[in-house]
Tab-separated table of C-alpha atoms in Angstrom:
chain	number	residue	atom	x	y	z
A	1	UNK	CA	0.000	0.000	0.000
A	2	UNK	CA	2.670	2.224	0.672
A	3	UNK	CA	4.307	2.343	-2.668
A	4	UNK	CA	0.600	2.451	-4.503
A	5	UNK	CA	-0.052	5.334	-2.662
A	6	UNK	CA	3.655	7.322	-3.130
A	7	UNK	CA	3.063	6.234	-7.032
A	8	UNK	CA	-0.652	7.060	-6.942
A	9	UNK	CA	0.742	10.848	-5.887
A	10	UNK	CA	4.145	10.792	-7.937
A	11	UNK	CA	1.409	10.156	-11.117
A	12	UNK	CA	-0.760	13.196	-9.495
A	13	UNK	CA	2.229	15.741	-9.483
A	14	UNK	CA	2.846	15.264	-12.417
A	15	UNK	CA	0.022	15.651	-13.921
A	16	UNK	CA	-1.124	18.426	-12.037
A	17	UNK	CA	2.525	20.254	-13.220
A	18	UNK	CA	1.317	19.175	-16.806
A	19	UNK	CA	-1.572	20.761	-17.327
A	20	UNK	CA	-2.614	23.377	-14.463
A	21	UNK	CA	-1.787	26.767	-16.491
A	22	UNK	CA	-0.476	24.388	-19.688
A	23	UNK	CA	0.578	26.350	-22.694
A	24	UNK	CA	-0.632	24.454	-25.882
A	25	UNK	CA	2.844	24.896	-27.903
A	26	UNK	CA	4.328	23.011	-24.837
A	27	UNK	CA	1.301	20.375	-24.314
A	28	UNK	CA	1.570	19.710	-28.219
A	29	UNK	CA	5.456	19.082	-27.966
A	30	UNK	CA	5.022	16.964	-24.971
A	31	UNK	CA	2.525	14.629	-27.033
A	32	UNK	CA	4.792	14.216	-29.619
A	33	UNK	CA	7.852	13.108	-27.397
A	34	UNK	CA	5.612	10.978	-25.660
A	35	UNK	CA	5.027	9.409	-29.009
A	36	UNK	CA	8.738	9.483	-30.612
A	37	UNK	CA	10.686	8.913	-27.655
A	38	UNK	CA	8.686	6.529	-25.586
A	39	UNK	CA	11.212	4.124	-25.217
A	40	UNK	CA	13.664	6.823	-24.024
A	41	UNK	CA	11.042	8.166	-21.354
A	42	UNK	CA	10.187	4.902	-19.885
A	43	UNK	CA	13.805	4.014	-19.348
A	44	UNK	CA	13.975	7.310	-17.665
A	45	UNK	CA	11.166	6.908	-15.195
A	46	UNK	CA	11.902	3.703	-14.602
A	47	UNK	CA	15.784	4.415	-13.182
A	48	UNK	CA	14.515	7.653	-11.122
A	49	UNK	CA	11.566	5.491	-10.030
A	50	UNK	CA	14.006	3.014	-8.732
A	51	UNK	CA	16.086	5.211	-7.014
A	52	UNK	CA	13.958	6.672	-5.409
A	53	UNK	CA	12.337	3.328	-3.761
A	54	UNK	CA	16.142	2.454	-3.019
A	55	UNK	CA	16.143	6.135	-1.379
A	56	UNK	CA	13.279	4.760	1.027
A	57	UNK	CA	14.934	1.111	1.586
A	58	UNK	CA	12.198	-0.217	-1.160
A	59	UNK	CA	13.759	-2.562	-3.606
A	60	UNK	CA	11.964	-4.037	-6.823
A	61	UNK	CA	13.363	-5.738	-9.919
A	62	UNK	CA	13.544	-4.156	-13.314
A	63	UNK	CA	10.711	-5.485	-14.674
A	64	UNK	CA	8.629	-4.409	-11.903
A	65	UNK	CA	10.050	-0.992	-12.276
A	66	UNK	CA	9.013	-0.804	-15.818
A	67	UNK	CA	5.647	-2.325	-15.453
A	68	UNK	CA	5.428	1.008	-12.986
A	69	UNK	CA	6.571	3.191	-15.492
A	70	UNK	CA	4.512	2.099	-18.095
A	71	UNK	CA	1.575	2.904	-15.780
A	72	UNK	CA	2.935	6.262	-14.953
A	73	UNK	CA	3.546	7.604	-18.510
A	74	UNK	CA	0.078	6.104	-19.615
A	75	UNK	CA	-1.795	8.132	-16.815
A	76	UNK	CA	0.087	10.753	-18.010
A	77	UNK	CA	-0.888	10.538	-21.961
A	78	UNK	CA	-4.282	9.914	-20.691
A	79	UNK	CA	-4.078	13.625	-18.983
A	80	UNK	CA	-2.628	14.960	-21.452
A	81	UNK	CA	-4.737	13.701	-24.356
A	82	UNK	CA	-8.062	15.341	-22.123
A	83	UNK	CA	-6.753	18.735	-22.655
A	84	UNK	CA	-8.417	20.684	-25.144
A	85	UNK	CA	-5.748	22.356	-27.098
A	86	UNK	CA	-6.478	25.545	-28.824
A	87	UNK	CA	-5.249	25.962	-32.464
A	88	UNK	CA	-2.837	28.406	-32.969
């Protein structure tokens, strides 16, 4: 339960930096490096998430890491993806 909940409001911060005041130049960019470098991203998330449960004496195997990750950057599309972008 613990780590649910620090991930459950990890994913919340995130998208709550994302798209409280969000400009739609930088919400469009996002999108598309969410797209392109996916791979990239999740490998990313993945390491800090790690460290971060190593920070806390938490430790889980790669593929549990990613499997976290995944979940994180898809609740983050899924914000993302709500936002109605103006055309500029």
């Amino acid at each position: 339960p613990v780590i649910k909940d620090r991930i459950t409001h990890w994913v919340e911060d995130i998208v709550d930096s994302l798209i409280i005041e969000y400009s739609s130049i930088q919400t469009e960019k996002l999108k598309i490096l969410l797209i392109s470098d996916e791979e990239l991203i999740l490998s990313y998330i993945s390491k800090v998430f790690s460290t971060f449960l190593k920070d806390i004496n938490i430790n889980i195997n790669e593929t549990q890491s990613n499997n976290i990750s995944l979940f994180i950057l898809s609740e983050i599309s899924k914000s993302i993806n709500k936002l109605k972008i103006e055309n500029i």
